[in-house]
mmCIF file of C-alpha atoms in Angstrom:
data_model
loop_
_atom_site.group_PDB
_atom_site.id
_atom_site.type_symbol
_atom_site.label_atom_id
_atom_site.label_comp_id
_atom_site.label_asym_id
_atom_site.label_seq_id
_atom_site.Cartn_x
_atom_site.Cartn_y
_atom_site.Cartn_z
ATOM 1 C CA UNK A 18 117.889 -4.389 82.592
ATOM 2 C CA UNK A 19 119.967 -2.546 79.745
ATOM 3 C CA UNK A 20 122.840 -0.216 80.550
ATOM 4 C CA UNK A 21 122.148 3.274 81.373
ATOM 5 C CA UNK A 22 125.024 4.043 78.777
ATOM 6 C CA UNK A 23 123.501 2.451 75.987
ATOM 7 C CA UNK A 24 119.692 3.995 76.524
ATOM 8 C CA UNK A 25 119.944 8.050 74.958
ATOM 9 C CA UNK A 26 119.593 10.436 77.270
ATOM 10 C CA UNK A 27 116.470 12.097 76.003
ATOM 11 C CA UNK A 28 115.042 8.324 76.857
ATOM 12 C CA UNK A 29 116.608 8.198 80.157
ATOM 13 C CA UNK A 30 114.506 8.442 83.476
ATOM 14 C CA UNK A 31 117.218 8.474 86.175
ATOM 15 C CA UNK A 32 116.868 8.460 90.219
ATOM 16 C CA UNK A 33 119.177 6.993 92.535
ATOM 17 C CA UNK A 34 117.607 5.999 96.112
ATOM 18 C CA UNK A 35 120.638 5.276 98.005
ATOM 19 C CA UNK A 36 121.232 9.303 97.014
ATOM 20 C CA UNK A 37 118.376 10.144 98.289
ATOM 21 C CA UNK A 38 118.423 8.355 101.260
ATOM 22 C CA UNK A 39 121.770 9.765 101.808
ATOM 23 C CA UNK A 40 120.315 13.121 101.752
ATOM 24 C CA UNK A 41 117.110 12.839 103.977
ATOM 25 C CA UNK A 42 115.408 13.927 100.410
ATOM 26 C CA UNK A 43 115.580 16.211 97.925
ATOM 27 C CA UNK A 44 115.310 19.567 98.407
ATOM 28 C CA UNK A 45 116.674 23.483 97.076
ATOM 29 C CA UNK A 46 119.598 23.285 98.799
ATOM 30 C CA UNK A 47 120.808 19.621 97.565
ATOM 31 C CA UNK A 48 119.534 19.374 93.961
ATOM 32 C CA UNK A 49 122.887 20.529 92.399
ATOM 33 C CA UNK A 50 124.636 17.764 94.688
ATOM 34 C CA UNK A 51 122.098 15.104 93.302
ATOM 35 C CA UNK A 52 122.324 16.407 89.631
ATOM 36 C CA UNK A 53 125.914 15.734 89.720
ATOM 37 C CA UNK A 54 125.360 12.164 90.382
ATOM 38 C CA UNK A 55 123.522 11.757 87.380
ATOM 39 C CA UNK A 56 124.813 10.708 83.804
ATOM 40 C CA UNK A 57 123.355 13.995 82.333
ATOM 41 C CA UNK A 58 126.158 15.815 83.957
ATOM 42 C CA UNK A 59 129.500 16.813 81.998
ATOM 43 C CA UNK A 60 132.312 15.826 84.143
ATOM 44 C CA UNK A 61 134.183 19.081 82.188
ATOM 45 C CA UNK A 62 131.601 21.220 83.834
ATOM 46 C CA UNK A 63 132.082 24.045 86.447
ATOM 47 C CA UNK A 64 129.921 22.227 88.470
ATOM 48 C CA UNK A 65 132.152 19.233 88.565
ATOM 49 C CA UNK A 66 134.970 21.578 89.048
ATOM 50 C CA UNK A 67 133.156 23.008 92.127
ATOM 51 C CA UNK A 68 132.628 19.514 93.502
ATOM 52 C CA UNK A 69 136.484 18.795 93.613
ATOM 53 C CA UNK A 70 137.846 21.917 95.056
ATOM 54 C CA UNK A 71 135.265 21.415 97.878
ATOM 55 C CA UNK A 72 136.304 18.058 98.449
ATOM 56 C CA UNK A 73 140.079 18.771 98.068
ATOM 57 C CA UNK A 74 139.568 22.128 100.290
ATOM 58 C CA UNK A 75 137.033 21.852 103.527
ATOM 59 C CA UNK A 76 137.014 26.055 103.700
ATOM 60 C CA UNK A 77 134.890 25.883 100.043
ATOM 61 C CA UNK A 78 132.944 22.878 100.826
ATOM 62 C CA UNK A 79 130.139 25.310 102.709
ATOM 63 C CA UNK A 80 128.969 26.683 99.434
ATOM 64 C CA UNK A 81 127.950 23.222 98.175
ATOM 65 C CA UNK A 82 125.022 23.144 100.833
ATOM 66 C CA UNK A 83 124.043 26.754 100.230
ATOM 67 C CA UNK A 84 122.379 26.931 96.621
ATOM 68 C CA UNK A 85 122.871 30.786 96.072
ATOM 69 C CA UNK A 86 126.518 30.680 96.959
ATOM 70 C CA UNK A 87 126.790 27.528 94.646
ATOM 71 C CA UNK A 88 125.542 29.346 91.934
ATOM 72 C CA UNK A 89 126.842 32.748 92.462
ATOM 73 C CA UNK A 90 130.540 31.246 92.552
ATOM 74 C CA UNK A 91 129.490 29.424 89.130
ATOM 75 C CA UNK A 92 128.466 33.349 87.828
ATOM 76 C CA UNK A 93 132.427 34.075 88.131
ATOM 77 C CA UNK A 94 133.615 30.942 86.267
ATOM 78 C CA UNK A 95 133.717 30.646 82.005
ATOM 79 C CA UNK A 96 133.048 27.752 80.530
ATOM 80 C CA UNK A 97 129.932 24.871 80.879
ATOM 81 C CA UNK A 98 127.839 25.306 83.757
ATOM 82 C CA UNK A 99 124.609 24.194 84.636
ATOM 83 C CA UNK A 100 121.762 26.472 86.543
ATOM 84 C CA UNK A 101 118.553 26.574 88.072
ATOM 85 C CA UNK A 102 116.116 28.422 86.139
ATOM 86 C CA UNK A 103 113.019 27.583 88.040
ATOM 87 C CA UNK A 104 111.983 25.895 90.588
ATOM 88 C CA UNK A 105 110.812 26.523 94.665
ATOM 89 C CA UNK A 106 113.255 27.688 96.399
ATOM 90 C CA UNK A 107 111.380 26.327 99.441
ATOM 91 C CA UNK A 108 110.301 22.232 99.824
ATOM 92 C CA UNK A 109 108.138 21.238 102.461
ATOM 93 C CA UNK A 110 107.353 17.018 102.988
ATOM 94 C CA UNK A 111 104.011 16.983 101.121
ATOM 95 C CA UNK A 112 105.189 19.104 97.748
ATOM 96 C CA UNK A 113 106.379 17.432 94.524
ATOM 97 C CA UNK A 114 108.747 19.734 93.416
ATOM 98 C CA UNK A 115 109.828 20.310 90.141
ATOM 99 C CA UNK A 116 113.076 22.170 88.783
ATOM 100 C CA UNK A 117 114.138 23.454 85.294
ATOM 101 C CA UNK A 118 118.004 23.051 84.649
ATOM 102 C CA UNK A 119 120.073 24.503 81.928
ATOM 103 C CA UNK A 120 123.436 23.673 80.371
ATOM 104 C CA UNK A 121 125.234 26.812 79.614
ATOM 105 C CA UNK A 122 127.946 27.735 77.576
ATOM 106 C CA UNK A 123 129.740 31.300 79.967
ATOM 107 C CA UNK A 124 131.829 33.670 78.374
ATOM 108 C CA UNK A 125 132.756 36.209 80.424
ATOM 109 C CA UNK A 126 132.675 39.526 78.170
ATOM 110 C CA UNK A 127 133.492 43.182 79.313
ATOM 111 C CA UNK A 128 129.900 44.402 80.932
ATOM 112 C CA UNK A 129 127.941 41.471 80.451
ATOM 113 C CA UNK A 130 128.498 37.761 80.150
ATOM 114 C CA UNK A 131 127.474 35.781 76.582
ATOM 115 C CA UNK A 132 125.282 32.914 77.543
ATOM 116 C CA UNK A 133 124.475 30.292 74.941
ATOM 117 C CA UNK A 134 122.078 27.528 76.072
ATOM 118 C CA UNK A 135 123.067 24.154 75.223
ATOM 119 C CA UNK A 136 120.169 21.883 76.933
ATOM 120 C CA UNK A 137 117.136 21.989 79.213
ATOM 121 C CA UNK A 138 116.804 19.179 82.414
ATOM 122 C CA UNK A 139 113.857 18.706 84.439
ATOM 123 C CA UNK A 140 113.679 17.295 87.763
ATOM 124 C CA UNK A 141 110.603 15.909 89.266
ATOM 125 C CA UNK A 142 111.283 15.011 93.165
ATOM 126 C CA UNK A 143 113.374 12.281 92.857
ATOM 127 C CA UNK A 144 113.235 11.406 88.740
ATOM 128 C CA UNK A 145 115.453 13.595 86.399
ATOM 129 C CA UNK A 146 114.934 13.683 82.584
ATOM 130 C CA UNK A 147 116.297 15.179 79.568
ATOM 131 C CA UNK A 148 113.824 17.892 77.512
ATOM 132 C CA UNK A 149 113.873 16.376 73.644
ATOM 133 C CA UNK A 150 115.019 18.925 70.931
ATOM 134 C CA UNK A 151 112.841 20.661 68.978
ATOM 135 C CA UNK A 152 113.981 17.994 66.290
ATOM 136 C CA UNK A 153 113.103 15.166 68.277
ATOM 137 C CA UNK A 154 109.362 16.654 69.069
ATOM 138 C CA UNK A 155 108.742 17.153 65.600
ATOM 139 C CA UNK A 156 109.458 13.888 63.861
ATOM 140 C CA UNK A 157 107.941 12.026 67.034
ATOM 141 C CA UNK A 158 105.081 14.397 65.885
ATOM 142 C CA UNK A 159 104.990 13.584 62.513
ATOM 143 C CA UNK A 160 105.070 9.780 62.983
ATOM 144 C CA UNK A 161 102.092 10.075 64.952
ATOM 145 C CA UNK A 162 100.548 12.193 61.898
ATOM 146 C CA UNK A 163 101.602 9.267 59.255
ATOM 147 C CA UNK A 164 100.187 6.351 62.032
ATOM 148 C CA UNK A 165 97.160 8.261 62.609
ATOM 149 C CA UNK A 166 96.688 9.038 58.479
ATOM 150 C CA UNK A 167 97.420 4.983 58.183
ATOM 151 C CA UNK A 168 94.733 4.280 61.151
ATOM 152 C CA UNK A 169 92.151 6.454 58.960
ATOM 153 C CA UNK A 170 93.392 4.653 55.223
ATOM 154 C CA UNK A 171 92.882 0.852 57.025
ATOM 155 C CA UNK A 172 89.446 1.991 57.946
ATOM 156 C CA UNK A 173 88.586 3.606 54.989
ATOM 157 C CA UNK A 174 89.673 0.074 53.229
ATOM 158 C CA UNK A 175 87.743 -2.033 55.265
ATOM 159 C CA UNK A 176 84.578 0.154 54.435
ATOM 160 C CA UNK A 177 84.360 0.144 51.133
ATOM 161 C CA UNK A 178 82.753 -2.507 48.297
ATOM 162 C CA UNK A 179 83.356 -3.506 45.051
ATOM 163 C CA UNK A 180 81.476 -4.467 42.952
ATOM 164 C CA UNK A 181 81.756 -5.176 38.469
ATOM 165 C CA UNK A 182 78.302 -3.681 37.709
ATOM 166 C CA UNK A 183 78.131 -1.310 40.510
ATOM 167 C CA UNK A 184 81.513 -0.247 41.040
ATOM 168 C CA UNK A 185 82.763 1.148 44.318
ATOM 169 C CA UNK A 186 80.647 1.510 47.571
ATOM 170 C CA UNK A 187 80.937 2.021 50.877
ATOM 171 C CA UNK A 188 79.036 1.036 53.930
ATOM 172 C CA UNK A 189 79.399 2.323 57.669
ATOM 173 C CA UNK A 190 82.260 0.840 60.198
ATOM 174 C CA UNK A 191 81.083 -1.596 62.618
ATOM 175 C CA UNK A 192 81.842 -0.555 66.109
ATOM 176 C CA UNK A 193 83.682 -2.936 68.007
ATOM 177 C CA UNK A 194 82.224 -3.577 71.658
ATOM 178 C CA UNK A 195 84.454 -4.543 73.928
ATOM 179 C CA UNK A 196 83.870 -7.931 75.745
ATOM 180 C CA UNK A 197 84.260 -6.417 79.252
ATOM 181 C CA UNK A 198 80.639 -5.033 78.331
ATOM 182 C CA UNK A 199 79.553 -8.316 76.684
ATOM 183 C CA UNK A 200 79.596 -10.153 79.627
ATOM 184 C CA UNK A 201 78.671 -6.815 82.000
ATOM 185 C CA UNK A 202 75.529 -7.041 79.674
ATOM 186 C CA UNK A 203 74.827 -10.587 79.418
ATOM 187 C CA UNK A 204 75.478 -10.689 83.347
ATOM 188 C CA UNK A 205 72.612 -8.486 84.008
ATOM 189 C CA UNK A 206 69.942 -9.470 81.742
ATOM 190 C CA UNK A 207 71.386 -13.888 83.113
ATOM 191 C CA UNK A 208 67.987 -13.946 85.347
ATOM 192 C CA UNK A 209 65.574 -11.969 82.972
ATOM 193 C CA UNK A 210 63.084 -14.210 81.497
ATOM 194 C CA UNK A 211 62.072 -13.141 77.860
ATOM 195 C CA UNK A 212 58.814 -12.622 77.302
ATOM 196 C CA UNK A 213 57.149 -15.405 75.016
ATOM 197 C CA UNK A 214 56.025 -12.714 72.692
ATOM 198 C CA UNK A 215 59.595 -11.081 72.453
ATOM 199 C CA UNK A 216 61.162 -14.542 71.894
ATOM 200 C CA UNK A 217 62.501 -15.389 68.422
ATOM 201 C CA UNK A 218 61.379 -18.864 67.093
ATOM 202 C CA UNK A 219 63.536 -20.839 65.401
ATOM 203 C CA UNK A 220 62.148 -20.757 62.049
ATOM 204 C CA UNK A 221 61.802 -16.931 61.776
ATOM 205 C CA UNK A 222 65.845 -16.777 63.199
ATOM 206 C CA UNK A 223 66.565 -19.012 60.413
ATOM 207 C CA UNK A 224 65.000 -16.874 57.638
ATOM 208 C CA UNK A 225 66.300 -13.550 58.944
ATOM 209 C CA UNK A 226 69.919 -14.672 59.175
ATOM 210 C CA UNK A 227 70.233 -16.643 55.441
ATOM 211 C CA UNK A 228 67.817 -14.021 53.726
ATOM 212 C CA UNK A 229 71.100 -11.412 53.832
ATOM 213 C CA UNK A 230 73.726 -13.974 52.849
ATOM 214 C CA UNK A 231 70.576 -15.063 49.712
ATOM 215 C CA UNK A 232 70.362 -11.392 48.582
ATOM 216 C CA UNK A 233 74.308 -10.738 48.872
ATOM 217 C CA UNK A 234 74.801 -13.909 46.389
ATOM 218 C CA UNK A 235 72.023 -12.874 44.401
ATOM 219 C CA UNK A 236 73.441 -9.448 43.716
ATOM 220 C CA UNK A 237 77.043 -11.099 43.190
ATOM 221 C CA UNK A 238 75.456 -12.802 40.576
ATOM 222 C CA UNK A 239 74.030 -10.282 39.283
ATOM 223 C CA UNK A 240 76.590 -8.275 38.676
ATOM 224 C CA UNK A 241 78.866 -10.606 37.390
ATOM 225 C CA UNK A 242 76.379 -11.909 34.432
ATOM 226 C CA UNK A 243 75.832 -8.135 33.877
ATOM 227 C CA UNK A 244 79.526 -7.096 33.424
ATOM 228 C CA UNK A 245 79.939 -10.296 31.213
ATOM 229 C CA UNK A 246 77.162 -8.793 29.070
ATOM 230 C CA UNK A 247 79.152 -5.312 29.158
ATOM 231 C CA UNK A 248 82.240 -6.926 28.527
ATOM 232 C CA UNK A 249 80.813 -8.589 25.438
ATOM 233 C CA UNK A 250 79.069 -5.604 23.909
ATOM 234 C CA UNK A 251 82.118 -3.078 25.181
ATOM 235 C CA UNK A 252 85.132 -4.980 25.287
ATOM 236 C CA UNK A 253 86.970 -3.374 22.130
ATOM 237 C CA UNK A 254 85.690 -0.192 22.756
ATOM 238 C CA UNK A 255 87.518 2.713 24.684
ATOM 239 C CA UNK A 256 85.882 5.504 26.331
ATOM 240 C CA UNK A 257 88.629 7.529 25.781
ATOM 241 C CA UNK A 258 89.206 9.371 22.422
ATOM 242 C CA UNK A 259 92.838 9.476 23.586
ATOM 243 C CA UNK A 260 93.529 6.738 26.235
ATOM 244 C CA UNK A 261 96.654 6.581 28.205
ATOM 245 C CA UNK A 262 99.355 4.150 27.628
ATOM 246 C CA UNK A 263 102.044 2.441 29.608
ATOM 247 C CA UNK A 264 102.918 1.565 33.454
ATOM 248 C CA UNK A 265 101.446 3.127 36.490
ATOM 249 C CA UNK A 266 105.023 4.711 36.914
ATOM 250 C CA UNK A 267 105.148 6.249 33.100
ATOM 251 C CA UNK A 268 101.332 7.298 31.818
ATOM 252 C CA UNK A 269 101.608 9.123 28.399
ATOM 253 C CA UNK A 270 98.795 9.735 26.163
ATOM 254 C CA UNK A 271 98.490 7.373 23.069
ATOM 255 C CA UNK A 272 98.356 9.889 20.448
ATOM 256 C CA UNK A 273 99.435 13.706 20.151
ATOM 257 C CA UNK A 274 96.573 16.330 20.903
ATOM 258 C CA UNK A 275 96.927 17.652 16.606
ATOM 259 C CA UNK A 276 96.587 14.016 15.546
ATOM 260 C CA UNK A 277 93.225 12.821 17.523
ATOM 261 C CA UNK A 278 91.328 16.308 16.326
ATOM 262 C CA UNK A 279 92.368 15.323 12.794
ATOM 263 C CA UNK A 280 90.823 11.916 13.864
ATOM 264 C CA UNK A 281 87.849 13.869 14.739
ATOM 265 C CA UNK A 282 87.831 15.914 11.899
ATOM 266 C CA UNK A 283 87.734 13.002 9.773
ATOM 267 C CA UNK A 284 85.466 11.013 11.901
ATOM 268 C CA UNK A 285 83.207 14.244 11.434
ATOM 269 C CA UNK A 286 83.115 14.076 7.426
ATOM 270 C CA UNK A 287 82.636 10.582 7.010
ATOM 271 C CA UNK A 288 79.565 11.095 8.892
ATOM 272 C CA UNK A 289 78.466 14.210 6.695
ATOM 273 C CA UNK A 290 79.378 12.354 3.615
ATOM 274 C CA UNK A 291 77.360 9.380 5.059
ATOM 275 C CA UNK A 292 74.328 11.181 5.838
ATOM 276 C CA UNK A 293 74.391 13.217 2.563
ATOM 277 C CA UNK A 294 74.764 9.995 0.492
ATOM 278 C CA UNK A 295 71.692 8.470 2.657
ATOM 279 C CA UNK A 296 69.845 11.130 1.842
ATOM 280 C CA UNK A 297 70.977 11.522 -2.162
ATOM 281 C CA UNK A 298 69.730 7.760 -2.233
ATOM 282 C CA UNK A 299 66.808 8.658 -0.268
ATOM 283 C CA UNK A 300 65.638 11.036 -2.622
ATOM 284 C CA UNK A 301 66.348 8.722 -5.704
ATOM 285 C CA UNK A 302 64.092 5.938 -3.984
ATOM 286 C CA UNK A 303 61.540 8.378 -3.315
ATOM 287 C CA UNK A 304 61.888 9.487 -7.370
ATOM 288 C CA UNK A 305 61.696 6.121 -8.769
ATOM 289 C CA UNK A 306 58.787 4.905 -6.148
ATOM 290 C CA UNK A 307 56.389 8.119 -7.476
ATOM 291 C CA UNK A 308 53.489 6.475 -9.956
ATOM 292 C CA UNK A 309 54.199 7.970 -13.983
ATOM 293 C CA UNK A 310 50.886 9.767 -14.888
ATOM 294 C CA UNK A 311 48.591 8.383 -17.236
ATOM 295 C CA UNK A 312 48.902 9.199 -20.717
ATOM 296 C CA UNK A 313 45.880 11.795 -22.065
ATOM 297 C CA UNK A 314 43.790 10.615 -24.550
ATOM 298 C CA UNK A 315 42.392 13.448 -26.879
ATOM 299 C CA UNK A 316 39.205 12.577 -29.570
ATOM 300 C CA UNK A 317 39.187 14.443 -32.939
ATOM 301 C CA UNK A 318 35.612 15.489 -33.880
ATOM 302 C CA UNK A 319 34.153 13.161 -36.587
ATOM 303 C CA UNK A 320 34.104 14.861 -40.350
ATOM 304 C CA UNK A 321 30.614 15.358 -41.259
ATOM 305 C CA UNK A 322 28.933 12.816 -44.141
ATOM 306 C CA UNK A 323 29.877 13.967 -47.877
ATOM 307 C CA UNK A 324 33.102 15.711 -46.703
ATOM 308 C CA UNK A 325 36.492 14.547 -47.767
ATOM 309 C CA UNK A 326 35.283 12.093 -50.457
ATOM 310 C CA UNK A 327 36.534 12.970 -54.354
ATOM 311 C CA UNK A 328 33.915 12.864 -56.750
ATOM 312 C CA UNK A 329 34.726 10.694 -60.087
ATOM 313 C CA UNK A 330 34.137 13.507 -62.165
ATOM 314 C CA UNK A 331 37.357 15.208 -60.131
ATOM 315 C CA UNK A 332 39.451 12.376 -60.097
ATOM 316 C CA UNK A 333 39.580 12.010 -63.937
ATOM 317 C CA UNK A 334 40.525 15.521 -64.415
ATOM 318 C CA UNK A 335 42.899 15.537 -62.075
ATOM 319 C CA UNK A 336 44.432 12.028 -64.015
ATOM 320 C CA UNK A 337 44.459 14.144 -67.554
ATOM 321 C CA UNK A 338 46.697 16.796 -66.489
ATOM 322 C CA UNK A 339 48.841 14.370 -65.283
ATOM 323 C CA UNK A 340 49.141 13.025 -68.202
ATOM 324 C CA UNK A 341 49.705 16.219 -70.081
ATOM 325 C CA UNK A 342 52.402 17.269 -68.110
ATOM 326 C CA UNK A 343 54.258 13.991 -68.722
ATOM 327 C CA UNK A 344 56.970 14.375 -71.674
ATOM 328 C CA UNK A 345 56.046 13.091 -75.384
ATOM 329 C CA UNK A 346 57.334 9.676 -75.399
ATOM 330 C CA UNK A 347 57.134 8.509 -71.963
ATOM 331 C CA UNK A 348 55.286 5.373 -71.243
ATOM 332 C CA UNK A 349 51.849 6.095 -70.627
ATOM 333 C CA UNK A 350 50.313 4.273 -67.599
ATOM 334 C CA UNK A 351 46.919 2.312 -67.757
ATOM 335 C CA UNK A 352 44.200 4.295 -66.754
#
């Protein structure tokens, strides 16, 4: 068993039988006596102080079996004191009483005393605890936040798939039955015959328990020769314009906002140019692929018989002015 003075005393249940025994139980007019048995009592305490004088002076020692003389005498006193707050001031044999003690700090002041509370005591028959602080309440209220957030994380975990080609999905818990009602189950159902209808033969037990575990490895396959496909066709390709960069602890964008629109930009007129020079060659294909017309072919009419023909008679006068106009001298050519 550890030592009471190494447990804290908001941990602390205390009772102390032979106490108890001593006093025939507890009741209203002993609980002070048996609270200043107890390790949540300052031995600097009015209480304490009480305790002594009675013991030192048998005239005083009446008021430590009366509770309202107790406490009025502590009303007169500065300094720590402890009270009852509430509580019956009446036990009977079959009750379970329970009292609320404070720690106070008394100063006596000029019409009314300044009371600062310094901690709250409960006792339960013959079990006295310490209240917790507000403190105390709140991080034992927060750690059962953060266990109950990690209970709901764990589950969430166990639920959910993975999968390359499919990517996450999740499937519903499996309840857990306990084995208590196994075997509460099993027990009553021991001298039940199955029908012969109802009763699964072997072969179709067989198929209905593999054809799950063939279909999950089929799908595992699956997937996996599809994301080698995707990781063949895809694998130097981002689908980020502007991925990030660096260690979970330091993401920073790969490029400033200014330079991927100018990437854009110029993404944007290569493509016009492209398409314009497509369709520039386009149109000179479609130019050089059209047929050249056929040439026209046009007849002159035929010059009637007799027409255009010099007559000899006309041709030798035409020859003697030639001659005439020739200068004297001049060779004369044969006729």
């Amino acid at each position: 068993m550890a030592d009471i003075k190494q447990i804290p005393l908001d941990e602390l249940q205390w009772r102390q039988p032979m106490a108890v025994a001593f006093y025939g139980g507890i009741r209203a007019e002993n609980i002070h006596l048996y609270f200043l048995n107890s390790p949540f009592c300052d031995n600097m305490s009015n209480n304490k102080n009480l305790e002594l004088q009675a013991r030192a002076n048998p005239g005083i020692a009446a008021i430590l079996q009366n509770r309202q003389d107790f406490e009025q005498r502590l009303r007169g006193m500065n300094g720590i004191e402890y009270m009852i707050v509430d509580g019956p001031t009446q036990t009977t044999e079959t009750m379970n009483p329970v009292w609320t003690i404070r720690k106070h700090l008394r100063q006596k002041g000029d019409d009314e005393d300044d009371i600062t509370i310094l901690g709250t005591y409960f006792a339960v028959s013959e079990n006295i605890y310490q209240a917790p602080s507000l403190g105390d309440m709140l991080a034992n209220r927060l750690i059962s936040v953060v266990n109950n957030i990690g209970q709901v994380f764990e589950t969430a975990n166990q639920t959910q798939l993975w999968s390359p080609g499919g990517g996450y999905s999740y499937r519903q818990p499996v309840t857990k039955t306990p084995r208590s009602d196994l075997e509460s189950t099993m027990g009553s159902k021991a001298g039940t015959p199955a029908p012969e209808s109802q009763a699964p033969q072997p072969s179709q037990a067989s198929t209905s328990s593999t054809a799950p575990q063939d279909r999950e490895k089929y799908m595992q396959e699956a997937a996996l020769w599809r994301s080698l496909q995707l990781s063949l066709r895809y694998g130097g390709e981002y689908m980020d314009e502007n991925p990030l960069v660096g260690d979970p602890s330091g993401f920073m964008f790969k490029s400033t906002h200014a330079y991927t629109q100018a990437q854009q930009q110029a993404k944007q007129a290569a493509l016009t140019k492209t398409q314009e020079t497509a369709a520039a060659a386009a149109a000179a294909a479609a130019a050089a692929a059209r047929p050249t017309p056929p040439p026209i072919k046009t007849e002159l009419p035929r010059k009637a018989s007799g027409l255009g023909k010099t007559p000899a008679s006309a041709n030798a006068t035409l020859r003697a002015k030639r001659r005439k106009s020739k200068a004297p001298g001049s060779p004369v050519s044969p006729s």
